[in-house]
Coordinates of C-alpha atoms in Angstrom, one line a residue:
M1 CA 9.3 -13.9 12.2
T2 CA 8.6 -10.9 10.2
M3 CA 10.9 -8.0 9.0
R4 CA 10.2 -4.5 7.6
L5 CA 10.3 -4.5 3.8
D6 CA 13.1 -1.7 3.6
K7 CA 15.3 -3.5 6.0
F8 CA 15.0 -6.8 4.1
L9 CA 15.8 -5.2 0.8
K10 CA 18.9 -3.6 2.5
V11 CA 20.0 -6.8 4.4
S12 CA 19.5 -8.9 1.3
R13 CA 21.3 -6.4 -0.8
L14 CA 18.5 -6.3 -3.4
I15 CA 18.7 -2.6 -2.8
K16 CA 22.0 -1.3 -1.4
R17 CA 20.6 1.5 0.8
R18 CA 17.6 1.5 3.1
T19 CA 16.6 5.1 2.2
L20 CA 16.7 4.1 -1.5
A21 CA 14.4 1.1 -0.6
K22 CA 11.9 3.4 1.1
E23 CA 11.8 5.6 -1.8
V24 CA 11.3 2.7 -4.2
A25 CA 8.5 1.5 -1.9
D26 CA 6.9 4.9 -1.6
Q27 CA 6.7 5.1 -5.4
G28 CA 4.6 2.1 -5.5
R29 CA 7.2 -0.1 -7.3
I30 CA 7.3 -3.0 -5.0
A31 CA 4.5 -5.7 -4.4
I32 CA 4.4 -8.5 -1.9
N33 CA 2.1 -11.4 -3.0
G34 CA 0.6 -9.2 -5.6
I35 CA -0.3 -6.3 -3.2
T36 CA 1.5 -3.0 -3.6
A37 CA 3.7 -2.6 -0.4
K38 CA 4.9 0.3 1.6
A39 CA 8.5 0.5 3.1
S40 CA 7.1 -0.4 6.6
S41 CA 5.2 -3.5 5.3
N42 CA 6.4 -6.7 6.9
V43 CA 7.8 -9.5 4.9
K44 CA 8.0 -13.0 6.0
V45 CA 9.5 -16.3 4.7
G46 CA 7.5 -17.7 1.7
D47 CA 6.5 -14.3 0.5
E48 CA 6.7 -13.6 -3.2
M49 CA 8.0 -10.1 -3.9
E50 CA 8.0 -8.1 -7.2
V51 CA 10.4 -5.1 -7.5
R52 CA 10.4 -2.8 -10.5
F53 CA 13.9 -1.3 -11.3
G54 CA 13.4 1.1 -14.3
Q55 CA 13.0 -1.3 -17.3
K56 CA 13.3 -4.5 -15.4
V57 CA 10.9 -6.3 -13.0
V58 CA 12.5 -8.8 -10.8
K59 CA 10.3 -11.6 -9.0
V60 CA 11.9 -13.2 -5.7
K61 CA 10.8 -15.6 -3.2
I62 CA 11.8 -14.9 0.4
E63 CA 13.7 -17.9 1.8
K64 CA 15.2 -16.7 5.0
L65 CA 15.2 -13.6 7.3
Q66 CA 18.2 -12.4 9.3
E67 CA 19.1 -9.2 10.9
S68 CA 22.4 -8.7 9.1
S69 CA 24.4 -10.5 6.5
R70 CA 27.7 -10.9 4.9
K71 CA 27.9 -10.3 1.1
E72 CA 28.2 -14.2 0.7
E73 CA 25.1 -14.9 2.8
A74 CA 22.8 -12.1 1.2
A75 CA 22.1 -14.1 -1.8
E76 CA 20.7 -17.0 0.4
M77 CA 17.9 -14.8 1.7
Y78 CA 16.0 -15.1 -1.6
T79 CA 15.5 -16.9 -4.8
I80 CA 15.2 -15.2 -8.1
L81 CA 11.9 -16.5 -9.8
S82 CA 12.1 -14.2 -12.8
E83 CA 13.4 -11.2 -14.3
D84 CA 11.6 -9.4 -17.1
R85 CA 12.2 -6.4 -19.2
V86 CA 9.4 -3.9 -19.3
S87 CA 8.7 -1.8 -22.2
E88 CA 7.3 1.6 -21.2

């Protein structure tokens, strides 16, 4: 099973809104398994994703895909591997 990147980011609550997830992806700030990803890229369980939020880079491993989630379930969709601060 795969899911669009922008939808995964919204459902997992890594990024609150799908439009914002699309913007971040379009700016080239998301990489899946080391490859820069578009909003329409598909993610699957086991993928490693890196998201750059301003000064911070968050690396997560995708654990589970689901169409919708409650707030409590959202964090189960991924595991944070690392969070690093980036100096510009």
